[in-house]
Tab-separated table of C-alpha atoms and ligand atoms in Angstrom:
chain	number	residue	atom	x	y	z
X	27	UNK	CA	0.000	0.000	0.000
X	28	UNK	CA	2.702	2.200	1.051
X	29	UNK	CA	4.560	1.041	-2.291
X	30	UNK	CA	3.681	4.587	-4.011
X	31	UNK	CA	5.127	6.369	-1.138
X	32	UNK	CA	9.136	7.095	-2.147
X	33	UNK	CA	9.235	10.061	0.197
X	34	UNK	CA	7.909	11.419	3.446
X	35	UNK	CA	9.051	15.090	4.402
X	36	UNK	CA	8.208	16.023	7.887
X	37	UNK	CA	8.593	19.948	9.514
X	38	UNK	CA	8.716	18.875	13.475
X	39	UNK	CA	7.459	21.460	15.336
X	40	UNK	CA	5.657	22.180	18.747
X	41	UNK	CA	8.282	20.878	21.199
X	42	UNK	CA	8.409	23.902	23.022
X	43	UNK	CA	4.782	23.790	23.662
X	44	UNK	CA	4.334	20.676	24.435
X	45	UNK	CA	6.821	21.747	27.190
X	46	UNK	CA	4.982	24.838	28.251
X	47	UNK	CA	2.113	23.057	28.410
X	48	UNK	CA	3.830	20.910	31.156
X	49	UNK	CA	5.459	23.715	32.921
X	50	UNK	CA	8.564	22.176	31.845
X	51	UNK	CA	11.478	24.361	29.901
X	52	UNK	CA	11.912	23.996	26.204
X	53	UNK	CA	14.381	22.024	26.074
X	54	UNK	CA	12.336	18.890	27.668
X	55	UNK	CA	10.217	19.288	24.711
X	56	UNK	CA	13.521	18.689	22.330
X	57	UNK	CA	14.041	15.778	24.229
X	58	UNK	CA	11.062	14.508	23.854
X	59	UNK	CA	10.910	15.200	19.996
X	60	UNK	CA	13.909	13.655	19.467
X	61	UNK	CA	12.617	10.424	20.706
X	62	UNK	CA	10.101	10.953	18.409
X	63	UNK	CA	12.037	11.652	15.483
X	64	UNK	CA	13.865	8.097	16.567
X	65	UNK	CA	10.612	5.906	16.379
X	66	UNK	CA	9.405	7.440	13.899
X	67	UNK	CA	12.423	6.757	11.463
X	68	UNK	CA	12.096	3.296	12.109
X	69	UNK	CA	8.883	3.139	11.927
X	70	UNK	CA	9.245	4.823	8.360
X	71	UNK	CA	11.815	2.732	7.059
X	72	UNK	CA	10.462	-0.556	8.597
X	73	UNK	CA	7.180	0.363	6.088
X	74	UNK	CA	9.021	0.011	3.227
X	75	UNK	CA	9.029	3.820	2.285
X	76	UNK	CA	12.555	4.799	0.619
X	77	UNK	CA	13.435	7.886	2.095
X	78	UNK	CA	12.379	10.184	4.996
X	79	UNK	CA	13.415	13.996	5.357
X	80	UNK	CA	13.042	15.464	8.755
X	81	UNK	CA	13.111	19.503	9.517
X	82	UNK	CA	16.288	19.162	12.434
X	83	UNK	CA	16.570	22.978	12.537
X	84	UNK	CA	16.331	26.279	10.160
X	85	UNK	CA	18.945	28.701	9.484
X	86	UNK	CA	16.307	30.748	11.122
X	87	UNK	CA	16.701	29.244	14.190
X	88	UNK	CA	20.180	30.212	14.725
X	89	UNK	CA	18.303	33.532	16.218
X	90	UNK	CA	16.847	31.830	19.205
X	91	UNK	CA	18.346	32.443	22.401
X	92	UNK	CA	21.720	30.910	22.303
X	93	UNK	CA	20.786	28.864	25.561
X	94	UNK	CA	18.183	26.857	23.380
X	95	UNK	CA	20.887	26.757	20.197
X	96	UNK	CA	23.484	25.386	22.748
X	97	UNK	CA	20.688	22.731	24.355
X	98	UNK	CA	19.961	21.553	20.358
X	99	UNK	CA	23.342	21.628	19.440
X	100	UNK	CA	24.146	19.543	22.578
X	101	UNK	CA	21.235	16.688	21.820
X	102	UNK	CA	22.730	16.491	18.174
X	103	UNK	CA	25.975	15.560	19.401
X	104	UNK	CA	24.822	13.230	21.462
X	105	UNK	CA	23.055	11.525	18.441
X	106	UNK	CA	25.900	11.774	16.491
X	107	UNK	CA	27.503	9.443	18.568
X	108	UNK	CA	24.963	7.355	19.728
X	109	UNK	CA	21.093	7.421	18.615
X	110	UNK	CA	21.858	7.372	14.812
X	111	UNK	CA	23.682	3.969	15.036
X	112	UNK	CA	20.274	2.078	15.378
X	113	UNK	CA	19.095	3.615	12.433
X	114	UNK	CA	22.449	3.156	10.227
X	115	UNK	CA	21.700	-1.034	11.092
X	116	UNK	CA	18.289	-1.010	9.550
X	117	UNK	CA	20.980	-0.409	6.711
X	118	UNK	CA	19.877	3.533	6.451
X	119	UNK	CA	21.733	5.863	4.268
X	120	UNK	CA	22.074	9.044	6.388
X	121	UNK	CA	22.616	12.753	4.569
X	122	UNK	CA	22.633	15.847	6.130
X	123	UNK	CA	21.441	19.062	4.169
X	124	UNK	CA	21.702	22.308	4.961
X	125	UNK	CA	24.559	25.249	5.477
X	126	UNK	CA	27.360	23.007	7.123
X	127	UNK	CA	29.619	26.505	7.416
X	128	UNK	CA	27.308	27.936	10.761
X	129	UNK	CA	27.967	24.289	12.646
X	130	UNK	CA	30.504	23.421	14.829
X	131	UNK	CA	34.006	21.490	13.794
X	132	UNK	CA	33.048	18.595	15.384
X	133	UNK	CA	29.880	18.320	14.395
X	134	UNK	CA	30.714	18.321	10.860
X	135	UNK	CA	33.411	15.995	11.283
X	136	UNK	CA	30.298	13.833	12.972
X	137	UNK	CA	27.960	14.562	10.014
X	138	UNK	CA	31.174	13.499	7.329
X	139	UNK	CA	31.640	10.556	9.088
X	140	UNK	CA	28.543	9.053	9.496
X	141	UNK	CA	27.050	10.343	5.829
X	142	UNK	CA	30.731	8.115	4.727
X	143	UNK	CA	30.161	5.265	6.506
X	144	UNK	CA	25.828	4.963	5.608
X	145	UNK	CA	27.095	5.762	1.932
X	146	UNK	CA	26.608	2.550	0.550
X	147	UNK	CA	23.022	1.961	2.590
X	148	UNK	CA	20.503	1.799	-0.391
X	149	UNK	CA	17.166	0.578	1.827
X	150	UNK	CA	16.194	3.666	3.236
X	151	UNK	CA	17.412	7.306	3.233
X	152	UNK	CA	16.851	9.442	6.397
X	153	UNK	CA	17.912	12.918	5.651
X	154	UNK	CA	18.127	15.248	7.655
X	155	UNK	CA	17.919	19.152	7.579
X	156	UNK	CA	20.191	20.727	9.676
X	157	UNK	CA	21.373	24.789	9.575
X	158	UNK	CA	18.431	24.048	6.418
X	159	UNK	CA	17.180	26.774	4.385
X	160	UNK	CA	15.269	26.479	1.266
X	161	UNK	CA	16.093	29.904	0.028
X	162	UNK	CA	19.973	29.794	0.776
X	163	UNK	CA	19.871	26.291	-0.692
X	164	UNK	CA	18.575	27.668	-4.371
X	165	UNK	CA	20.640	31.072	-4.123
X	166	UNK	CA	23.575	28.858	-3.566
X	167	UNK	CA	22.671	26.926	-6.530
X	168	UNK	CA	22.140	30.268	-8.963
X	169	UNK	CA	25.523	31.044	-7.950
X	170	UNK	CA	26.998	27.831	-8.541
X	171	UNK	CA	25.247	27.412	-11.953
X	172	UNK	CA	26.236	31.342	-12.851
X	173	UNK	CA	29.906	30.300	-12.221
X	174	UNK	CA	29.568	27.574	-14.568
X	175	UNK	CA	28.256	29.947	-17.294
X	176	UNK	CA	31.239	32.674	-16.159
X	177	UNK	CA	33.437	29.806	-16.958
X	178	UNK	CA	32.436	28.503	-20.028
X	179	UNK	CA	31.725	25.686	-18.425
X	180	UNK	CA	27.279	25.439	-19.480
X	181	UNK	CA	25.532	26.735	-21.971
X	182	UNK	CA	22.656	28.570	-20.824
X	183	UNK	CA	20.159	26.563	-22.860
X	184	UNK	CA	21.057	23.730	-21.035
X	185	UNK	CA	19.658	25.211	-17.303
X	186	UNK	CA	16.596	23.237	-17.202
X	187	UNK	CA	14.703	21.778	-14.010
X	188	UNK	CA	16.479	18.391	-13.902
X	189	UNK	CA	19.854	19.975	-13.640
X	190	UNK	CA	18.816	22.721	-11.313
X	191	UNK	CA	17.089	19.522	-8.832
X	192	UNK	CA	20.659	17.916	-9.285
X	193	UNK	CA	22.586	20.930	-7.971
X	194	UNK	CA	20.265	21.032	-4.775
X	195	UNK	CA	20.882	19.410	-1.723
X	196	UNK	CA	18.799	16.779	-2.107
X	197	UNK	CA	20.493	15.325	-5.467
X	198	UNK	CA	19.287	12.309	-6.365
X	199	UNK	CA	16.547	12.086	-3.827
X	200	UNK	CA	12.871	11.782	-5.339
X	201	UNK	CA	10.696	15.126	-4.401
X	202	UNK	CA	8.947	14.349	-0.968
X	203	UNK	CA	4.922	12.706	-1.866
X	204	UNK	CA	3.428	14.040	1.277
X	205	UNK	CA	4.838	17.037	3.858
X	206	UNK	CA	3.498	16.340	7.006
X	207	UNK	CA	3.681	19.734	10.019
X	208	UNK	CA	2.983	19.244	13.601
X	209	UNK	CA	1.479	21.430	16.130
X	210	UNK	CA	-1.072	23.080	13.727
X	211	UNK	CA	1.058	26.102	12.432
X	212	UNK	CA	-0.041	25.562	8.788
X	213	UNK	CA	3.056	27.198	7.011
X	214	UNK	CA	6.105	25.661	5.083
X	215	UNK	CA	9.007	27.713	6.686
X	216	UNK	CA	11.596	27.673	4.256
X	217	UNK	CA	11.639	24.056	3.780
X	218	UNK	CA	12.563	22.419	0.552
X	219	UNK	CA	10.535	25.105	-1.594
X	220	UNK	CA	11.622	24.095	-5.395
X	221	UNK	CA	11.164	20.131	-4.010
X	222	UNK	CA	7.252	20.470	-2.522
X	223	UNK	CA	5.871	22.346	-5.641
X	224	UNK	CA	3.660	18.861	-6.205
X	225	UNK	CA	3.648	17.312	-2.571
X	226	UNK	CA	0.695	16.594	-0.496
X	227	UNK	CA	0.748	18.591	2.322
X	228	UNK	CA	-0.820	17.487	5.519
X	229	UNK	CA	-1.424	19.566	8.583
X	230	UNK	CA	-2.085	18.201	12.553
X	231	UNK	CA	-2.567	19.714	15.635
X	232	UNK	CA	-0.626	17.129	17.169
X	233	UNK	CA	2.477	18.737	18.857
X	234	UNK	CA	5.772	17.014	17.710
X	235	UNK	CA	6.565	14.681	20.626
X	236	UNK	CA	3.127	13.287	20.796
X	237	UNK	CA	3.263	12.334	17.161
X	238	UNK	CA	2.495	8.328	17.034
X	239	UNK	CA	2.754	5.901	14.327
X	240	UNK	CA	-0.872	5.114	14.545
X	241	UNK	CA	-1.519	9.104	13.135
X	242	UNK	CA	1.376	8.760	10.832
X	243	UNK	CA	-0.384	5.178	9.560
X	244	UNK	CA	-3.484	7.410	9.252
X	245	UNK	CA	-1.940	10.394	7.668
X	246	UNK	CA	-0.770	7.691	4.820
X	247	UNK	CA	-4.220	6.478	4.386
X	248	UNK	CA	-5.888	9.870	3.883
X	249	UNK	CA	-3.045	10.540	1.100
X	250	UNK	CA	-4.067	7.457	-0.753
X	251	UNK	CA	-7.598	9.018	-1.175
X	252	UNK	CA	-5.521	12.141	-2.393
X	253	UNK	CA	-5.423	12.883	-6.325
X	254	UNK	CA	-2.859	14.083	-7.376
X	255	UNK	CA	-3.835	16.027	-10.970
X	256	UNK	CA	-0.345	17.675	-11.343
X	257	UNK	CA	-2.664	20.017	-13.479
X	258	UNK	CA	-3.753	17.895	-15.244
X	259	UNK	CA	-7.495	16.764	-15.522
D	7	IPE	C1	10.378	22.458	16.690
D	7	IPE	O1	9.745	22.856	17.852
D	7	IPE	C2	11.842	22.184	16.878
D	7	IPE	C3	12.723	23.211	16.315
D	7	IPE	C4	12.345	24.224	15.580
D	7	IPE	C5	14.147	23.069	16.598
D	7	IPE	P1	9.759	24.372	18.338
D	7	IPE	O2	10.969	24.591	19.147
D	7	IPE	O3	9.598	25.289	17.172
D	7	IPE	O4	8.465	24.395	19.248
D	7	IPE	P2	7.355	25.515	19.312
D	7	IPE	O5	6.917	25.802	17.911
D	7	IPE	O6	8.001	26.708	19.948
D	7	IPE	O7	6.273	24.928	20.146
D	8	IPE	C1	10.349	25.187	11.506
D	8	IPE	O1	9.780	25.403	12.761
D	8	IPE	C2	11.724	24.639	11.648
D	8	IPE	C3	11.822	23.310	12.244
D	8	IPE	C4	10.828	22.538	12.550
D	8	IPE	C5	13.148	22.825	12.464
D	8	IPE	P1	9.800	26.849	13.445
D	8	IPE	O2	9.099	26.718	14.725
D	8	IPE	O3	11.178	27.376	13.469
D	8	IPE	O4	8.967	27.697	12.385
D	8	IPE	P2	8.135	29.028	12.543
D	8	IPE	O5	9.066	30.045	13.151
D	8	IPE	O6	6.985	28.733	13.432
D	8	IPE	O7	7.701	29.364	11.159
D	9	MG	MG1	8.007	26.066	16.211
């Protein structure tokens, strides 16, 4: 059933309400999401579905309070070294998109090493958007492509969609089917503009660490009712 399904893009959001709803601070709520995120990449992978792209954090979020950059940062190393492993043994491929320049050394290095070692992993992909921005990910591909032209190096007749998608982050990744947002904000948020322009998109109230399987089961059933036209009639 899920056969059709190549890609699932998710924008996680709501942790820090689910928090404030529990007078705890924000940062319990990023725990809790990222236990989330965990089940729910295995859960993803174990249906068969090829790849899975996850919103980790926007380039926009560098301007929260560094206290709550510094927590995130923190949990990401952590599942750098630890929490990613049992998704690399369900033989996932793991890439990271997104402005590697604003992260940390070591984190990088984390990122390299992993994305090197999963590089062979053709089962599932879990991607993951980190420092992401859909608008600094195209700019940086005009630029590349204009450099090309500078140089001699492409024609200008030959800038057409396919080689503009290969120049993205997300080379050689299918566009997502469905984009699913928590918490009810019912917005895209810079995320993967140029790739979405035919997804599904699928809105719940649901903050992000109270997302189940069960509604992510359900979410896949509604998108099988779903026509997709792609303007056609
Ligand atoms: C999503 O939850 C996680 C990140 C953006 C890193 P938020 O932190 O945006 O939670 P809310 O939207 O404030 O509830
Ligand atoms: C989008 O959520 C980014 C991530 C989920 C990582 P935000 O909470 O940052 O988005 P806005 O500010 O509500 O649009
Ligand atoms: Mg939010």
């Amino acid at each position: 059933m899920t056969d059709t399904i190549q890609h699932i893009a998710v924008i996680m959001d709501g942790n820090g309400r689910w928090a404030k709803a529990r007078g705890l601070p924000r940062s319990a709520g990023h725990k809790q999401g990222a236990e989330t995120l965990q089940k729910i990449a295995e859960a993803v992978a174990d249906m068969g579905i090829k790849c899975l792209t996850v919103y980790a954090f926007s380039t926009e979020n560098w301007n929260r309070p560094k206290e709550e950059v510094d927590y995130l940062m923190g949990l990401l190393r952590q599942y750098l070294k630890s929490e990613f492993k049992q998704i690399q043994e369900r033989g996932a491929r793991i890439r990271f998109i997104g402005e590697r320049q604003m992260l940390a050394d070591d984190i990088v290095e984390q990122m390299e090493k992993i994305e090197s070692d999963t590089k062979n992993n053709d089962k599932f992909t879990f991607c993951i958007a980190l420092s992401y921005g859909s608008r600094q990910e195209i700019t940086s591909t005009f630029r590349k492509l204009a450099e090309r032209v500078k140089n001699g190096q492409l024609d200008i007749d030959n800038i057409n969609e396919k080689l503009i998608s290969n120049e993205l982050y997300t080379q050689g990744i299918p566009d997502p089917d469905l984009v699913i947002r928590t918490s009810g904000e019912e917005r895209i948020s810079n995320y993967l503009l140029w790739q979405i322009a035919y997804s599904e998109l699928f809105f719940t109230k649901t903050l992000w660490p109270d997302f189940s399987v069960d509604e992510l089961k359900d979410i896949i059933n509604q998108y099988q009712t779903r026509e997709r036209r792609y303007g056609k009639v």
